[in-house]
mmCIF file with all atom_site columns, C-alpha atoms in Angstrom:
data_model
loop_
_atom_site.group_PDB
_atom_site.id
_atom_site.type_symbol
_atom_site.label_atom_id
_atom_site.label_alt_id
_atom_site.label_comp_id
_atom_site.label_asym_id
_atom_site.label_entity_id
_atom_site.label_seq_id
_atom_site.pdbx_PDB_ins_code
_atom_site.Cartn_x
_atom_site.Cartn_y
_atom_site.Cartn_z
_atom_site.occupancy
_atom_site.B_iso_or_equiv
_atom_site.pdbx_formal_charge
_atom_site.auth_seq_id
_atom_site.auth_comp_id
_atom_site.auth_asym_id
_atom_site.auth_atom_id
_atom_site.pdbx_PDB_model_num
ATOM 1  C CA . MET A 1 1  ? -0.140  0.096   -0.004  1.00 49.00 ? 336 MET A CA 1
ATOM 2  C CA . SER A 1 2  ? 2.949   2.263   0.355   1.00 54.00 ? 337 SER A CA 1
ATOM 3  C CA . TYR A 1 3  ? 3.851   2.880   -3.227  1.00 53.00 ? 338 TYR A CA 1
ATOM 4  C CA . LEU A 1 4  ? 0.369   4.438   -3.867  1.00 53.00 ? 339 LEU A CA 1
ATOM 5  C CA . TRP A 1 5  ? 1.807   7.503   -1.561  1.00 56.00 ? 340 TRP A CA 1
ATOM 6  C CA . GLY A 1 6  ? 4.307   7.604   -4.109  1.00 57.00 ? 341 GLY A CA 1
ATOM 7  C CA . CYS A 1 7  ? 1.998   8.296   -7.013  1.00 58.00 ? 342 CYS A CA 1
ATOM 8  C CA . GLU A 1 8  ? 0.621   11.681  -7.637  1.00 62.00 ? 343 GLU A CA 1
ATOM 9  C CA . MET A 1 9  ? -3.162  11.930  -7.781  1.00 62.00 ? 344 MET A CA 1
ATOM 10 C CA . HIS A 1 10 ? -5.457  14.439  -9.179  1.00 66.00 ? 345 HIS A CA 1
ATOM 11 C CA . GLU A 1 11 ? -9.226  14.983  -9.478  1.00 68.00 ? 346 GLU A CA 1
ATOM 12 C CA . LEU A 1 12 ? -10.748 14.661  -12.542 1.00 62.00 ? 347 LEU A CA 1
ATOM 13 C CA . THR A 1 13 ? -14.241 16.451  -12.906 1.00 65.00 ? 348 THR A CA 1
ATOM 14 C CA . ILE A 1 14 ? -16.819 15.186  -15.372 1.00 67.00 ? 349 ILE A CA 1
ATOM 15 C CA . ARG A 1 15 ? -20.123 16.183  -16.245 1.00 65.00 ? 350 ARG A CA 1
ATOM 16 C CA . THR A 1 16 ? -22.164 13.374  -16.983 1.00 76.00 ? 351 THR A CA 1
ATOM 17 C CA . THR A 1 17 ? -25.887 12.631  -16.920 1.00 84.00 ? 352 THR A CA 1
ATOM 18 C CA . VAL A 1 18 ? -27.141 8.908   -17.548 1.00 85.00 ? 353 VAL A CA 1
ATOM 19 C CA . ALA A 1 19 ? -30.774 7.950   -17.880 1.00 88.00 ? 354 ALA A CA 1
ATOM 20 C CA . LEU A 1 20 ? -31.356 4.302   -17.329 1.00 85.00 ? 355 LEU A CA 1
ATOM 21 C CA . ASN A 1 21 ? -34.603 2.579   -18.484 1.00 82.00 ? 356 ASN A CA 1
ATOM 22 C CA . ALA A 1 22 ? -34.983 -0.215  -16.001 1.00 81.00 ? 357 ALA A CA 1
ATOM 23 C CA . SER A 1 23 ? -37.722 -1.801  -17.559 1.00 79.00 ? 358 SER A CA 1
ATOM 24 C CA . ASN A 1 24 ? -35.000 -3.187  -20.997 1.00 75.00 ? 359 ASN A CA 1
ATOM 25 C CA . GLN A 1 25 ? -31.621 -2.016  -19.328 1.00 79.00 ? 360 GLN A CA 1
ATOM 26 C CA . GLN A 1 26 ? -31.051 0.812   -21.816 1.00 82.00 ? 361 GLN A CA 1
ATOM 27 C CA . CYS A 1 27 ? -28.917 3.616   -21.007 1.00 84.00 ? 362 CYS A CA 1
ATOM 28 C CA . LEU A 1 28 ? -29.291 6.694   -22.547 1.00 86.00 ? 363 LEU A CA 1
ATOM 29 C CA . LEU A 1 29 ? -26.763 9.769   -22.689 1.00 86.00 ? 364 LEU A CA 1
ATOM 30 C CA . PRO A 1 30 ? -27.131 12.912  -24.200 1.00 87.00 ? 365 PRO A CA 1
ATOM 31 C CA . ASP A 1 31 ? -26.011 13.848  -27.475 1.00 83.00 ? 366 ASP A CA 1
ATOM 32 C CA . ARG A 1 32 ? -24.836 17.389  -26.209 1.00 83.00 ? 367 ARG A CA 1
ATOM 33 C CA . HIS A 1 33 ? -23.539 19.135  -22.759 1.00 84.00 ? 368 HIS A CA 1
ATOM 34 C CA . LEU A 1 34 ? -26.110 20.001  -20.358 1.00 85.00 ? 369 LEU A CA 1
ATOM 35 C CA . GLU A 1 35 ? -25.547 23.335  -19.250 1.00 86.00 ? 370 GLU A CA 1
ATOM 36 C CA . LYS A 1 36 ? -29.147 24.689  -18.371 1.00 90.00 ? 371 LYS A CA 1
ATOM 37 C CA . THR A 1 37 ? -32.061 23.542  -17.074 1.00 91.00 ? 372 THR A CA 1
ATOM 38 C CA . GLU A 1 38 ? -33.859 23.665  -20.534 1.00 93.00 ? 373 GLU A CA 1
ATOM 39 C CA . ASP A 1 39 ? -30.881 21.372  -22.073 1.00 91.00 ? 374 ASP A CA 1
ATOM 40 C CA . MET A 1 40 ? -32.146 18.886  -19.536 1.00 91.00 ? 375 MET A CA 1
ATOM 41 C CA . VAL A 1 41 ? -35.741 19.436  -20.094 1.00 93.00 ? 376 VAL A CA 1
ATOM 42 C CA . LYS A 1 42 ? -34.957 19.025  -23.832 1.00 93.00 ? 377 LYS A CA 1
ATOM 43 C CA . PHE A 1 43 ? -32.809 15.513  -23.078 1.00 92.00 ? 378 PHE A CA 1
ATOM 44 C CA . MET A 1 44 ? -35.731 14.168  -20.942 1.00 92.00 ? 379 MET A CA 1
ATOM 45 C CA . GLU A 1 45 ? -38.334 15.213  -23.952 1.00 94.00 ? 380 GLU A CA 1
ATOM 46 C CA . ASP A 1 46 ? -35.971 13.378  -26.161 1.00 92.00 ? 381 ASP A CA 1
ATOM 47 C CA . ILE A 1 47 ? -36.009 9.992   -24.198 1.00 89.00 ? 382 ILE A CA 1
ATOM 48 C CA . LEU A 1 48 ? -39.817 10.179  -23.800 1.00 90.00 ? 383 LEU A CA 1
ATOM 49 C CA . ASP A 1 49 ? -40.148 10.977  -27.710 1.00 91.00 ? 384 ASP A CA 1
ATOM 50 C CA . GLY A 1 50 ? -37.739 8.049   -28.321 1.00 85.00 ? 385 GLY A CA 1
ATOM 51 C CA . ALA A 1 51 ? -35.599 10.069  -29.940 1.00 88.00 ? 386 ALA A CA 1
ATOM 52 C CA . ALA A 1 52 ? -32.664 9.727   -27.796 1.00 86.00 ? 387 ALA A CA 1
ATOM 53 C CA . GLU A 1 53 ? -30.402 6.744   -28.783 1.00 82.00 ? 388 GLU A CA 1
ATOM 54 C CA . ALA A 1 54 ? -29.421 3.980   -26.268 1.00 80.00 ? 389 ALA A CA 1
ATOM 55 C CA . GLN A 1 55 ? -26.262 2.925   -26.025 1.00 78.00 ? 390 GLN A CA 1
ATOM 56 C CA . ALA A 1 56 ? -26.842 -0.395  -24.251 1.00 73.00 ? 391 ALA A CA 1
ATOM 57 C CA . GLY A 1 57 ? -29.582 -2.479  -23.061 1.00 73.00 ? 392 GLY A CA 1
ATOM 58 C CA . ASP A 1 58 ? -31.816 -5.684  -23.828 1.00 75.00 ? 393 ASP A CA 1
ATOM 59 C CA . GLY A 1 59 ? -34.051 -4.138  -26.708 1.00 73.00 ? 394 GLY A CA 1
ATOM 60 C CA . LEU A 1 60 ? -33.976 -5.766  -30.443 1.00 79.00 ? 395 LEU A CA 1
ATOM 61 C CA . LEU A 1 61 ? -31.712 -3.267  -31.982 1.00 78.00 ? 396 LEU A CA 1
ATOM 62 C CA . GLN A 1 62 ? -29.155 -3.377  -29.307 1.00 76.00 ? 397 GLN A CA 1
ATOM 63 C CA . ARG A 1 63 ? -29.080 -7.158  -29.271 1.00 81.00 ? 398 ARG A CA 1
ATOM 64 C CA . SER A 1 64 ? -28.781 -7.076  -33.102 1.00 86.00 ? 399 SER A CA 1
ATOM 65 C CA . LYS A 1 65 ? -25.853 -4.467  -32.809 1.00 83.00 ? 400 LYS A CA 1
ATOM 66 C CA . ARG A 1 66 ? -24.218 -7.048  -29.884 1.00 83.00 ? 401 ARG A CA 1
ATOM 67 C CA . VAL A 1 67 ? -24.915 -9.935  -32.352 1.00 88.00 ? 402 VAL A CA 1
ATOM 68 C CA . ILE A 1 68 ? -23.244 -8.028  -35.462 1.00 89.00 ? 403 ILE A CA 1
ATOM 69 C CA . TYR A 1 69 ? -20.284 -7.010  -33.243 1.00 88.00 ? 404 TYR A CA 1
ATOM 70 C CA . GLU A 1 70 ? -19.672 -10.565 -31.908 1.00 89.00 ? 405 GLU A CA 1
ATOM 71 C CA . ALA A 1 71 ? -19.671 -12.023 -35.284 1.00 89.00 ? 406 ALA A CA 1
ATOM 72 C CA . LYS A 1 72 ? -17.008 -9.370  -36.734 1.00 87.00 ? 407 LYS A CA 1
ATOM 73 C CA . ALA A 1 73 ? -14.990 -10.233 -33.869 1.00 85.00 ? 408 ALA A CA 1
ATOM 74 C CA . ALA A 1 74 ? -15.225 -13.804 -34.220 1.00 85.00 ? 409 ALA A CA 1
ATOM 75 C CA . VAL A 1 75 ? -14.503 -13.517 -38.042 1.00 81.00 ? 410 VAL A CA 1
ATOM 76 C CA . MET A 1 76 ? -11.423 -11.523 -36.874 1.00 79.00 ? 411 MET A CA 1
ATOM 77 C CA . LYS A 1 77 ? -10.226 -13.649 -34.109 1.00 78.00 ? 412 LYS A CA 1
ATOM 78 C CA . ALA A 1 78 ? -10.261 -16.752 -36.614 1.00 75.00 ? 413 ALA A CA 1
ATOM 79 C CA . GLY A 1 79 ? -7.661  -15.234 -38.886 1.00 68.00 ? 414 GLY A CA 1
ATOM 80 C CA . VAL A 1 80 ? -9.803  -14.289 -41.606 1.00 59.00 ? 415 VAL A CA 1
ATOM 81 C CA . GLY A 1 81 ? -8.961  -10.457 -41.175 1.00 54.00 ? 416 GLY A CA 1
ATOM 82 C CA . HIS A 1 82 ? -7.780  -10.043 -44.821 1.00 60.00 ? 417 HIS A CA 1
ATOM 83 C CA . LEU A 1 83 ? -11.252 -10.860 -45.946 1.00 60.00 ? 418 LEU A CA 1
ATOM 84 C CA . PRO A 1 84 ? -13.171 -7.344  -47.518 1.00 64.00 ? 419 PRO A CA 1
ATOM 85 C CA . PRO A 1 85 ? -15.233 -5.678  -44.808 1.00 66.00 ? 420 PRO A CA 1
ATOM 86 C CA . ILE A 1 86 ? -18.727 -6.785  -44.374 1.00 67.00 ? 421 ILE A CA 1
ATOM 87 C CA . PRO A 1 87 ? -21.200 -4.015  -45.581 1.00 68.00 ? 422 PRO A CA 1
ATOM 88 C CA . SER A 1 88 ? -23.565 -2.651  -42.934 1.00 63.00 ? 423 SER A CA 1
#
């Protein structure tokens, strides 16, 4: 534990807002910096309207993206990385 005292520690402030939809485990992040109350209201309205893009979760779109990513990763791991890329 004494080696930690020799390290130089700093604090890093990151302003982050994450909304979690507990019904399908979707994480929603704002697409812009939230500076004012109006920005937060707009973000919440985007969530309610379905305009905010989910970053993770168990929804059909997110599962499809995960399956495609895992398939591409498996192909690359198998050593067939010299093939042309799969069109999206």
